[in-house]
XYZ file of N, CA and C in Angstrom:
732
model
N 37.123 -7.730 53.983
C 35.571 -8.083 53.742
C 34.129 -7.112 53.732
N 33.716 -6.980 54.068
C 32.668 -5.870 53.836
C 32.866 -7.558 54.658
N 31.020 -5.500 55.301
C 29.554 -6.116 56.660
C 29.240 -7.197 56.354
N 29.027 -8.216 57.280
C 28.235 -9.199 56.889
C 26.296 -8.216 57.096
N 25.725 -9.046 54.938
C 24.334 -8.153 55.636
C 23.546 -8.548 56.746
N 22.742 -8.009 56.539
C 21.056 -8.574 57.412
C 20.177 -8.479 56.593
N 19.626 -9.339 57.459
C 17.477 -9.005 56.912
C 16.565 -9.699 57.770
N 15.590 -8.629 58.030
C 15.310 -9.321 59.254
C 13.570 -9.833 58.191
N 13.787 -10.763 59.325
C 11.865 -11.609 57.949
C 11.447 -11.616 58.969
N 9.677 -11.220 59.046
C 8.918 -11.141 59.532
C 8.100 -12.679 59.047
N 7.910 -13.308 59.359
C 6.721 -14.243 58.852
C 6.549 -15.523 60.094
N 5.471 -15.673 59.818
C 4.796 -16.004 61.015
C 4.762 -18.066 61.080
N 4.635 -18.609 59.769
C 4.965 -19.750 58.987
C 6.047 -20.100 59.807
N 6.291 -21.510 61.135
C 7.342 -21.809 61.237
C 8.346 -22.257 60.367
N 7.693 -22.965 59.727
C 8.019 -24.636 58.468
C 8.671 -23.217 57.420
N 7.772 -22.239 57.175
C 8.361 -21.225 56.153
C 9.888 -20.584 56.312
N 9.692 -19.826 57.015
C 10.977 -19.249 58.630
C 11.693 -20.380 58.326
N 11.606 -20.958 59.093
C 12.682 -22.109 59.630
C 14.122 -22.089 58.088
N 12.938 -22.752 56.840
C 13.654 -22.854 55.098
C 14.225 -21.955 55.187
N 13.534 -20.533 55.276
C 14.399 -19.805 54.882
C 15.895 -19.704 55.011
N 15.160 -19.000 57.083
C 16.884 -18.963 57.323
C 17.447 -19.970 57.709
N 17.421 -21.186 57.216
C 18.545 -22.266 56.694
C 19.325 -21.307 55.194
N 18.518 -21.596 55.019
C 18.569 -21.321 53.431
C 19.916 -20.057 52.996
N 19.557 -18.896 54.431
C 19.426 -17.038 54.192
C 20.649 -17.195 54.634
N 20.593 -18.385 55.460
C 21.883 -17.964 57.329
C 23.696 -19.198 55.668
N 23.346 -19.872 55.573
C 23.555 -20.453 55.179
C 24.183 -20.117 53.520
N 23.719 -19.101 53.313
C 23.937 -18.377 52.775
C 24.965 -17.222 52.996
N 25.025 -17.120 53.605
C 26.456 -15.666 54.525
C 25.935 -14.833 54.926
N 24.081 -14.130 55.608
C 23.653 -13.187 55.784
C 23.235 -13.245 56.757
N 23.287 -12.625 57.644
C 22.687 -13.000 59.151
C 21.281 -12.376 59.258
N 20.156 -13.490 59.497
C 18.875 -13.077 59.496
C 17.920 -13.743 61.066
N 17.601 -12.459 61.219
C 16.693 -12.447 62.390
C 15.226 -12.449 62.061
N 13.860 -13.786 62.458
C 12.947 -14.413 61.752
C 12.225 -12.715 63.876
N 11.088 -12.929 62.666
C 10.564 -12.802 63.779
C 8.855 -13.324 63.647
N 8.076 -13.602 64.566
C 7.375 -14.482 63.672
C 5.201 -13.434 64.236
N 6.180 -12.560 64.528
C 4.786 -11.590 65.350
C 4.889 -10.373 64.203
N 3.561 -9.337 63.552
C 2.886 -8.570 63.211
C 4.320 -7.598 63.980
N 3.503 -7.223 64.911
C 3.660 -6.425 66.530
C 5.044 -6.330 66.747
N 6.159 -7.741 66.948
C 6.971 -7.127 66.415
C 8.085 -6.640 65.923
N 8.030 -7.818 64.268
C 8.279 -6.698 63.228
C 8.411 -5.200 62.688
N 7.564 -5.104 62.961
C 7.173 -3.535 62.964
C 7.502 -3.070 63.512
N 7.648 -3.093 64.948
C 8.873 -2.790 65.531
C 10.848 -2.645 65.799
N 10.576 -4.179 65.118
C 11.851 -4.973 64.094
C 12.550 -2.964 63.162
N 11.609 -3.308 62.594
C 11.916 -2.893 61.237
C 12.526 -1.921 61.813
N 10.857 -0.501 62.368
C 11.523 0.489 61.985
C 12.514 1.410 62.805
N 13.198 0.371 63.283
C 14.212 0.609 63.965
C 15.875 0.801 63.987
N 15.270 0.215 62.375
C 16.509 0.601 60.994
C 18.263 -0.021 60.704
N 18.143 -1.142 61.725
C 19.051 -2.679 62.405
C 19.231 -2.906 61.110
N 18.051 -3.869 59.569
C 18.452 -4.565 58.471
C 18.831 -3.414 57.276
N 19.774 -4.427 56.990
C 20.393 -3.906 55.905
C 18.553 -4.256 54.675
N 17.810 -5.072 55.385
C 16.947 -5.361 54.480
C 15.651 -5.866 55.142
N 14.774 -5.641 55.033
C 13.675 -6.753 55.334
C 12.551 -8.002 54.429
N 12.247 -9.036 54.784
C 11.125 -9.619 53.696
C 10.391 -9.466 54.919
N 8.893 -9.092 54.228
C 7.538 -9.556 55.170
C 6.662 -10.881 54.799
N 5.544 -11.591 55.375
C 4.657 -12.111 54.457
C 3.839 -11.392 54.779
N 2.905 -11.042 53.261
C 1.125 -9.790 54.517
C 0.512 -10.250 55.001
N 0.675 -12.014 55.052
C -0.593 -12.284 56.258
C 0.155 -12.480 58.063
N -0.457 -11.517 58.516
C 0.220 -11.526 59.750
C -0.058 -11.436 60.936
N 0.029 -11.902 62.405
C -1.282 -12.012 63.556
C -0.326 -10.849 63.869
N -0.793 -9.906 64.684
C -1.343 -8.511 65.082
C -1.148 -8.037 63.687
N -0.395 -6.749 63.548
C -0.149 -5.610 62.497
C 0.074 -6.024 61.226
N -0.358 -6.536 59.997
C 0.255 -7.193 59.033
C 0.739 -6.246 58.136
N 0.926 -7.509 57.260
C 3.184 -6.894 56.108
C 2.111 -5.331 55.508
N 1.031 -5.586 55.126
C 0.693 -3.981 53.922
C 1.441 -2.934 55.179
N 0.525 -2.444 56.504
C 1.089 -1.601 57.599
C 2.278 -1.144 58.055
N 2.932 -2.426 57.870
C 4.910 -2.864 58.919
C 5.120 -1.743 57.200
N 5.168 -2.325 55.686
C 5.976 -1.195 54.711
C 5.153 0.278 54.921
N 3.159 0.439 54.794
C 2.787 2.201 55.159
C 3.923 2.339 55.964
N 4.259 1.791 57.243
C 4.775 2.827 57.940
C 6.211 2.854 58.079
N 7.297 1.505 57.845
C 8.511 1.742 57.980
C 8.617 2.587 56.527
N 8.007 2.173 55.547
C 8.642 4.134 54.206
C 8.282 5.238 54.878
N 6.966 5.625 55.784
C 6.743 6.219 56.192
C 8.047 6.681 56.951
N 9.045 6.063 57.130
C 10.374 6.847 57.963
C 11.518 6.475 56.846
N 11.503 5.525 56.336
C 12.729 5.291 55.108
C 11.664 5.096 54.178
N 12.672 5.627 53.649
C 11.809 5.561 51.197
C 13.329 4.742 50.988
N 14.161 4.002 51.807
C 15.554 4.379 50.743
C 15.604 2.659 50.966
N 14.719 2.025 52.051
C 15.521 0.767 53.079
C 14.394 -0.381 51.900
N 15.648 -1.602 51.739
C 14.969 -1.991 50.634
C 13.455 -3.058 50.877
N 12.223 -4.055 50.550
C 11.296 -4.308 51.370
C 11.094 -5.659 50.187
N 10.806 -6.778 50.264
C 10.427 -8.019 50.040
C 9.227 -8.213 50.644
N 8.135 -8.587 49.993
C 6.470 -9.638 50.733
C 6.774 -10.138 50.301
N 6.339 -11.347 50.426
C 5.602 -12.605 50.713
C 4.447 -12.775 50.084
N 4.064 -12.749 49.394
C 2.711 -13.217 49.208
C 2.025 -14.497 48.964
N 1.120 -14.472 48.274
C -0.065 -15.926 48.248
C 0.016 -15.824 46.284
N 0.136 -16.628 45.056
C 0.447 -16.761 44.423
C -1.373 -16.909 43.072
N -1.982 -17.107 44.510
C -3.215 -16.707 43.842
C -3.307 -14.830 43.704
N -3.094 -13.930 44.940
C -3.931 -13.047 44.875
C -2.757 -11.873 44.011
N -3.306 -11.343 43.211
C -3.278 -10.672 42.601
C -2.383 -8.991 43.422
N -3.875 -9.024 43.456
C -4.321 -7.076 44.377
C -3.238 -7.723 45.413
N -2.826 -8.200 45.672
C -2.194 -8.193 47.278
C -0.329 -8.150 46.705
N -0.089 -8.447 45.147
C 1.153 -8.303 44.935
C 1.478 -6.101 44.597
N 0.113 -6.272 43.653
C -0.517 -5.125 43.780
C 0.106 -4.359 44.354
N -0.715 -4.309 45.719
C -1.305 -3.274 46.749
C -0.103 -3.079 47.137
N 0.302 -4.399 47.271
C 1.797 -4.259 48.508
C 3.652 -3.358 47.579
N 3.182 -3.855 46.174
C 3.555 -2.668 45.540
C 3.738 -1.082 45.501
N 1.989 -0.725 46.260
C 1.865 0.661 45.726
C 2.164 1.759 47.167
N 2.704 0.411 48.361
C 2.620 0.574 49.450
C 4.221 0.560 50.002
N 5.055 0.854 48.334
C 6.528 1.059 48.640
C 7.041 0.020 48.060
N 7.326 -1.214 48.585
C 7.337 -2.552 48.320
C 8.171 -1.704 47.086
N 9.878 -3.243 47.568
C 11.215 -2.944 45.898
C 10.344 -4.402 45.096
N 10.012 -5.179 45.548
C 9.178 -6.335 45.088
C 8.081 -7.429 45.649
N 8.768 -8.081 45.005
C 8.029 -9.658 45.570
C 7.597 -10.795 45.619
N 7.395 -11.438 46.729
C 7.324 -13.306 46.374
C 6.610 -14.281 45.906
N 6.806 -15.100 45.225
C 5.073 -14.913 45.843
C 5.510 -17.343 45.760
N 4.222 -17.069 47.148
C 4.496 -18.601 47.107
C 2.722 -19.409 46.353
N 3.757 -20.652 46.047
C 4.931 -21.406 46.779
C 6.094 -20.765 45.517
N 7.327 -20.601 45.934
C 8.569 -20.258 46.004
C 9.935 -21.927 45.964
N 10.573 -20.666 44.942
C 11.670 -21.645 45.115
C 12.985 -21.494 45.872
N 13.975 -21.717 46.425
C 15.299 -20.943 47.441
C 15.475 -20.386 46.673
N 15.918 -20.927 45.693
C 17.404 -20.739 44.599
C 16.163 -19.107 43.898
N 15.150 -19.342 44.042
C 15.040 -17.393 42.970
C 15.089 -17.036 44.116
N 14.238 -17.247 46.219
C 14.596 -15.946 46.735
C 16.239 -15.651 46.634
N 16.717 -16.621 46.459
C 18.785 -16.432 47.003
C 18.562 -15.386 45.774
N 18.062 -15.507 44.820
C 18.456 -14.810 43.335
C 18.094 -13.069 43.629
N 16.657 -13.797 44.752
C 15.821 -12.186 44.411
C 17.065 -11.160 45.905
N 17.250 -11.849 46.653
C 17.834 -11.206 47.429
C 19.133 -10.445 46.901
N 20.179 -11.359 46.181
C 21.196 -11.458 46.033
C 20.839 -10.163 45.132
N 20.403 -9.773 44.069
C 20.067 -9.538 44.258
C 20.120 -6.833 44.441
N 19.158 -7.539 45.454
C 18.282 -6.215 46.360
C 20.191 -6.101 46.281
N 20.981 -6.639 46.629
C 22.365 -6.237 47.946
C 23.538 -5.705 46.400
N 22.981 -6.383 45.368
C 23.756 -6.261 44.050
C 24.389 -4.409 43.666
N 22.971 -4.603 43.690
C 21.905 -3.412 43.034
C 22.011 -2.002 44.361
N 22.155 -2.315 44.995
C 23.332 -1.505 45.652
C 24.523 -0.998 45.811
N 24.948 -2.148 46.152
C 26.836 -1.714 45.466
C 26.838 -0.655 44.421
N 26.068 -1.538 43.165
C 25.324 -0.468 41.582
C 26.131 1.257 41.993
N 24.271 1.356 42.299
C 23.869 2.292 42.968
C 25.288 3.422 43.655
N 25.733 3.100 44.573
C 26.790 3.437 45.464
C 28.052 3.385 44.099
N 27.753 2.449 43.468
C 29.718 2.926 42.892
C 28.984 4.066 41.399
N 27.193 3.544 41.882
C 27.020 4.713 40.298
C 27.270 6.322 40.442
N 26.995 6.117 41.652
C 27.589 7.465 41.960
C 28.196 8.113 42.754
N 29.541 7.152 43.135
C 30.533 7.935 42.831
C 31.614 7.817 41.255
N 30.977 7.288 40.629
C 31.476 7.581 39.384
C 30.320 9.231 38.627
N 29.650 9.175 39.318
C 28.680 10.796 38.112
C 27.746 10.980 39.597
N 28.473 11.971 39.554
C 28.055 12.415 41.130
C 27.056 14.490 41.440
N 27.747 14.798 39.516
C 26.633 15.711 38.936
C 25.289 15.845 38.499
N 24.867 16.498 38.796
C 23.347 16.777 39.471
C 23.319 16.752 36.783
N 21.537 16.275 37.599
C 21.589 16.260 36.286
C 19.602 17.001 36.568
N 19.792 18.623 34.842
C 18.941 19.093 35.608
C 17.671 18.566 34.358
N 16.782 18.601 34.269
C 15.361 18.012 32.882
C 14.223 19.905 32.547
N 14.179 20.571 32.654
C 13.072 21.170 33.231
C 13.529 21.426 34.281
N 11.874 21.433 34.709
C 12.211 22.454 36.479
C 12.452 20.718 37.287
N 12.881 20.227 36.542
C 13.510 18.468 37.143
C 14.529 18.847 37.091
N 14.951 18.159 38.987
C 16.571 18.372 38.807
C 16.927 17.089 39.926
N 17.934 16.686 39.492
C 17.464 14.791 40.197
C 19.798 15.197 40.973
N 20.006 14.730 42.243
C 21.493 14.936 42.254
C 21.705 13.946 43.121
N 22.303 12.749 41.979
C 22.673 11.273 42.672
C 23.830 11.606 43.576
N 24.548 12.552 44.262
C 25.441 12.240 45.811
C 24.551 12.007 46.793
N 23.266 12.617 46.716
C 22.027 13.257 48.114
C 21.292 12.601 47.836
N 20.698 11.673 46.217
C 19.453 10.737 46.372
C 18.058 11.583 46.162
N 19.232 12.620 46.204
C 17.524 14.083 46.062
C 16.694 14.362 44.570
N 15.851 14.634 44.636
C 15.380 15.254 43.539
C 13.874 16.503 43.701
N 13.927 16.853 42.877
C 13.287 17.775 42.939
C 12.616 18.386 41.824
N 11.627 19.648 42.295
C 10.846 20.240 41.134
C 10.513 21.032 40.838
N 10.490 22.496 40.215
C 10.748 23.711 40.409
C 10.965 23.577 41.624
N 11.569 23.182 42.652
C 12.270 23.963 43.115
C 12.027 22.723 44.697
N 10.704 22.151 44.719
C 10.263 20.635 45.943
C 10.585 20.094 45.612
N 9.896 19.433 47.010
C 11.712 17.310 46.661
C 10.453 17.076 46.082
N 11.057 16.104 45.834
C 9.354 15.070 45.230
C 10.447 13.430 46.263
N 9.801 12.653 47.042
C 9.949 12.040 47.925
C 9.580 10.476 46.842
N 10.621 10.139 47.191
C 10.711 9.445 46.206
C 11.545 7.254 46.570
N 10.034 6.196 46.467
C 11.051 5.353 47.279
C 11.928 4.978 46.197
N 13.327 3.871 47.263
C 14.485 3.721 46.446
C 14.314 2.648 44.996
N 13.636 1.550 44.845
C 13.394 1.529 43.673
C 12.949 2.527 42.808
N 11.520 3.726 43.406
C 11.209 4.373 41.821
C 12.706 5.257 41.621
N 13.810 6.350 43.492
C 14.547 6.751 42.696
C 15.178 5.843 41.510
N 15.778 4.890 40.878
C 16.679 3.906 41.185
C 16.155 4.250 39.101
N 14.766 3.902 38.574
C 14.252 4.580 38.353
C 14.201 5.108 37.369
N 14.356 6.567 37.638
C 14.280 7.811 37.328
C 15.895 7.691 36.636
N 16.792 7.764 37.517
C 18.461 8.551 37.562
C 18.503 7.069 36.351
N 18.025 5.588 35.878
C 19.015 5.284 35.164
C 18.227 6.234 33.864
N 16.327 6.176 33.736
C 15.368 6.971 32.891
C 16.516 8.022 32.883
N 16.784 9.172 33.433
C 17.254 10.781 33.393
C 19.057 10.452 32.563
N 19.288 9.769 33.022
C 20.779 9.112 32.290
C 20.482 8.349 30.256
N 19.451 8.518 30.530
C 19.841 8.044 29.284
C 18.539 8.639 29.386
N 18.165 9.213 28.437
C 16.449 10.082 27.406
C 16.892 9.569 26.308
N 15.665 9.065 25.619
C 15.116 8.463 24.456
C 15.175 7.289 25.038
N 16.245 6.364 25.474
C 16.450 4.577 24.825
C 15.543 4.309 25.411
N 14.560 3.590 24.813
C 13.663 2.663 25.715
C 14.069 1.351 25.335
N 13.103 1.506 27.296
C 14.064 -0.082 27.382
C 12.475 -0.725 27.548
N 12.875 -2.591 27.789
C 11.886 -2.917 27.944
C 11.604 -3.607 29.010
N 9.629 -4.120 30.095
C 9.779 -4.107 31.278
C 11.070 -4.393 31.587
N 11.553 -6.303 30.600
C 11.731 -7.406 31.237
C 13.497 -5.903 31.607
N 14.318 -5.624 30.780
C 15.036 -5.116 30.586
C 14.822 -3.711 32.028
N 14.145 -3.204 32.812
C 14.223 -2.265 33.423
C 14.001 -3.229 34.739
N 13.673 -5.346 35.102
C 13.720 -5.576 36.042
C 15.216 -6.183 35.605
N 16.129 -6.332 34.746
C 17.564 -6.752 34.891
C 18.267 -5.345 35.768
N 17.668 -4.447 35.002
C 19.171 -2.852 34.761
C 19.431 -2.787 36.620
N 16.967 -2.647 37.519
C 17.221 -2.228 38.655
C 16.749 -2.744 39.756
N 16.079 -3.714 38.900
C 15.795 -4.716 40.066
C 17.302 -6.233 40.375
N 18.237 -6.484 39.080
C 18.606 -7.333 39.175
C 18.601 -8.942 39.085
N 17.477 -8.605 38.180
C 17.183 -9.995 37.997
C 16.133 -10.663 37.047
N 16.280 -11.597 36.709
C 15.762 -12.120 34.875
C 14.408 -13.122 34.600
N 12.675 -12.863 36.095
C 12.444 -13.867 36.330
C 11.249 -13.286 35.585
N 10.892 -14.001 34.541
C 9.438 -13.419 33.619
C 7.833 -13.798 34.596
N 7.806 -12.790 34.219
C 5.820 -12.561 34.500
C 5.835 -12.102 36.153
N 6.557 -10.703 36.181
C 6.816 -9.571 37.482
C 6.198 -8.326 36.252
N 5.993 -8.227 35.658
C 5.612 -6.538 34.684
C 4.509 -5.935 35.684
N 3.531 -6.102 36.903
C 3.286 -6.301 37.846
C 4.249 -4.993 38.864
N 5.921 -5.653 38.435
C 6.342 -4.389 39.737
C 7.180 -3.219 38.622
N 7.224 -3.544 37.705
C 7.822 -2.643 36.108
C 6.249 -1.097 36.143
N 5.281 -1.985 35.554
C 4.352 -1.032 35.518
C 3.276 -0.275 37.070
N 3.721 -0.988 38.341
C 3.243 0.175 39.137
C 4.210 0.547 39.569
N 5.899 0.473 39.888
C 6.710 1.621 39.873
C 6.652 2.724 38.936
N 6.276 2.291 37.518
C 5.772 3.370 36.160
C 4.532 4.951 37.208
N 3.230 3.696 37.882
C 3.085 4.429 37.586
C 2.351 5.400 39.315
N 3.674 5.297 40.017
C 4.062 5.610 41.848
C 4.870 6.584 40.853
N 6.030 6.622 39.716
C 6.862 8.011 39.345
C 6.173 8.783 38.700
N 5.694 8.167 38.375
C 4.293 9.591 37.270
C 3.991 10.079 37.599
N 2.608 10.331 39.199
C 2.571 10.600 39.866
C 2.670 11.165 40.427
N 3.704 11.282 41.172
C 4.557 11.916 41.977
C 5.476 13.025 41.349
N 6.003 12.607 40.364
C 6.594 13.485 39.450
C 5.944 14.315 37.737
N 4.619 13.803 38.054
C 4.677 14.494 35.781
C 3.144 15.248 36.893
N 3.370 16.698 36.492
C 2.192 17.364 35.897
C 0.951 17.095 36.160
N 0.802 16.587 35.176
C -0.029 14.884 34.587
C -0.219 13.789 34.300
N 0.087 12.740 35.943
C 0.433 11.567 35.649
C -0.519 10.732 33.962
N -1.829 11.641 33.806
C -2.267 10.524 32.835
C -1.175 11.026 31.313
N -1.382 11.902 31.047
C -0.335 12.460 30.227
C 0.764 13.023 30.636
N 2.264 11.747 30.465
C 3.119 12.446 30.812
C 4.048 12.470 30.619
N 5.332 13.509 30.351
C 6.294 14.502 29.898
C 7.178 13.874 30.014
N 8.489 13.148 31.067
C 9.417 12.547 31.764
C 9.459 11.673 31.218
N 8.179 10.021 31.801
C 8.438 8.977 30.878
C 7.315 8.597 30.990
N 7.588 7.862 29.192
C 6.832 8.252 28.362
C 6.491 6.592 27.586
N 5.732 6.061 27.522
C 4.705 5.120 27.040
C 5.433 4.776 25.504
N 6.099 4.417 25.641
C 6.352 2.677 23.748
C 5.583 1.355 23.610
N 4.857 1.936 22.952
C 3.157 1.135 22.570
C 4.366 -0.375 22.462
N 3.874 -1.496 22.504
C 4.156 -2.374 22.358
C 5.658 -3.604 23.464
N 6.559 -1.198 23.414
C 7.521 -2.286 24.101
C 8.256 -1.950 25.013
N 7.841 -0.666 25.612
C 8.585 -0.357 27.126
C 8.602 0.932 27.791
N 9.541 1.490 28.267
C 9.177 2.929 28.230
C 10.437 3.865 28.179
N 10.840 4.931 27.941
C 11.834 6.238 27.922
C 11.279 7.142 28.680
N 12.555 7.790 28.615
C 12.860 8.913 29.238
C 12.742 9.696 27.774
N 11.654 11.103 28.529
C 11.977 12.424 27.405
C 13.431 12.583 26.714
N 14.128 13.220 25.079
C 14.865 14.672 25.418
C 14.450 16.264 25.536
N 15.441 16.213 26.144
C 15.463 17.672 26.469
C 14.780 18.139 25.068
N 14.587 18.219 23.459
C 13.430 19.131 22.539
C 12.172 18.683 23.476
N 12.024 17.700 23.945
C 10.238 17.181 23.736
C 10.222 17.179 24.755
N 10.205 17.289 25.584
C 9.115 18.344 26.419
C 9.417 19.984 26.894
N 9.465 20.979 25.527
C 8.423 22.378 25.275
C 7.842 22.018 24.063
N 7.888 21.112 23.430
C 7.083 20.493 22.353
C 5.906 19.952 22.565
N 4.181 21.051 22.344
C 3.478 19.866 22.364
C 3.101 18.551 22.236
N 1.869 18.024 22.127
C 2.406 16.161 22.357
C 0.280 16.017 22.941
N -0.021 14.438 22.245
C -1.043 14.001 22.192
C -0.695 13.310 23.936
N -2.339 13.164 24.282
C -2.581 12.283 25.199
C -1.864 10.473 24.674
N -1.237 10.699 25.960
C -0.621 8.727 25.405
C -2.100 7.847 26.043
């Protein structure tokens, strides 16, 4: 049997924290609850947990700052943020700071458990895929090294978060294939909930900002209007094109 997965839950609402602790523990996870932002930041940065779940509004350091500091140290640690239902700007900002996904209050326990399972399932799938396909992928000046989870462009490192890297790897392994946002949610995030287009859109925008010479006219990750996104085929990288 594998090691029990550990979760750090940083949540100052004791009712919510107790509810999540009960159900996550019943699902077989080792859960540590911290109700203070400063202590939560310290525990998140020590790297001892497999997943961090962050509320935004916390006493002391808020969830945004914890996420920002964690991403500066660890680009691949899975982070779920808890946001209020009406605060769309919080969802977008959390994703832009490097959160992998968000859970909206009020939430169902079933959805939270599904989301956490999806995080760990994707980690396992990524490890299996890395062992099955270890050859570097080179697309023009872009180079992806699956065994090292490294990406470079023209010899310079491109610093991607875990989900940005997973998106890129999926695209690069399937050039020309068009993915809808729902397909990307299923393939990269591992769940099938509607209404989370911001999750995909924000990660696509962040990926383009880091990857593309001109993010406003992307050459790698291309928009298919009304459908979704696709990765350029090799011959397209040298052909002139109009701005999207």
